[in-house]
Amino acid sequence: MSERPVVFRGGLVLTMDDSRTVLPGADVLVVDGRIAAVGPGLSVPDDAEVIDASGGIVMPGMIDTHRHLWQTAMRGYGTDWTLTQYFVWYYLESGKHFRPEDIYAGNLLGAIEAIDAGVTTTVDWSHGLQTPQHADAAVDALESVPGRFVLAYGNLQQGPWEWATSDGFRDFHRRRIDGGKLAGFQLAFDVTGDPAFPEKAAFEVARELGVAVTTHAGVWGATNDEGIRLMYENGFMTPGTVYVHAATLSSDSYHRIAATGGSVSVSTESEQSAGQGYPPTWALRRHGVPVSLSMDTSVWWSGDLFSAMRTTLSADRSREHLEAHGKQETVTHHHLRAEQVVEWATRGGAKALGLYAELGALTPGRRGDVVLIKNDASPAMFPILHPYGHVVFQAQRGDVHTVVVGGAVVKRDGRLVGAAASSDGRLAGADLRTARAKVAATVDHLRETLGEEAWQRGQNPDLPQAELFDNPYQYTDYDAGTAEWKH
């Protein structure tokens, strides 16, 4: 059954086509789930739903290429963590306590959150899949939400050479991925640089299945140039491979990524805060490496790409100024512009996933994934003079007025469309009430399992001893009683 046609009327349209065409006062028509026409004063079917886009910005649905959706149930818990503390909590101590129903809960809330923020396609970097039952729960949640999701299958409790070659994984792939409803499938694992290259077995499984690999590369203290070298020399650096973070790699590794057709998913809030390395867009631009954006995990950071765009542009410019100042030079013109960062959040993600023919731009024939940014109650949404700059530096998730995925309206007038079962069993809307209840049950389970003392200790890591520099300009013999300095 086809969706009712939808037309956005009179908006400032960022087509994100090859010329980055901007159309003021234009319409976007979606018919049968695809973009039918873009331009001013379009003729539309009589039964089309008309959305007033005047005063707003119409753009393609955003695409996040790396998000650990299952960790959404722990939103904000690790706010003060370093990457080391993240590894200890999830990999060594507490990640094993997540049941299949907890994976479902985090995925459900995280998937709904993505749509609410105008992210219509998300890679679920799902490395909490300890068993096939956990994987089934992850897919069940994704299939119940009306967005596009790519499952990146991983298991932080085992080596990829173990889980990727297991009968359970094979059976899961046959049951849930072949002919399934997801937008795509990847294998998600890291390459440590061990000379024995045990990850080779997992790469061979990915090659056999014809799927891409996504890997945390260039992460300080965890993955490095040796992992890239092993991948390259064994023929596993291929088009479609997504390297996440890539913040501490050498020029040679960046050249290898560029030459083999790979791309990098940058998670700037993560790299800035956790310690993977300085956000690498300044280096990726110089080496011609394609970029997409991601938000990583809500256990720390914002679950939207507005924050990702803003921090990415700011970090890149900070690096450019810092390097120039170190040479006693002044940057007079920025190399990275707002329009490029918006491109990374849309068509950049589509290209990374091999979906650019279908997603990432508002041109006839592509899938009808459309976002309207409009908020007449916000003083920050007027005037719109520089549309790309407005998206990056002025707008936020609360300004997402309408979201359409494949022609279906999933958010309208700033509110998610309520859940209702469709003919194929999928939800026609976002069931936020159910998601909240399930996440609350997960939190209760973890607090009870860990115990209150461990729970509190986990989210409040010890502070290191502060070291202060001696200040030669500060007197140390000030007498507070007489308010006089004693010399």
Coordinates of C-alpha atoms in Angstrom, one line a residue, residues 57 82 90 148 163 193 254 283 303 371 376 403 415 429-430:
I57 CA 14.8 24.8 5.9
T82 CA 37.6 8.6 29.8
Y90 CA 31.5 -2.2 29.3
R148 CA 16.3 3.2 8.1
W163 CA 31.7 -15.0 16.9
G193 CA 47.6 -4.9 15.3
Y254 CA 45.4 7.8 5.5
A283 CA 44.1 15.5 8.2
G303 CA 22.1 11.8 20.3
V371 CA 13.5 16.8 7.1
D376 CA 8.3 29.8 14.6
V403 CA 10.4 14.1 9.4
R415 CA 5.9 15.8 17.7
G429 CA 5.0 5.6 14.3
A430 CA 7.3 5.8 17.3

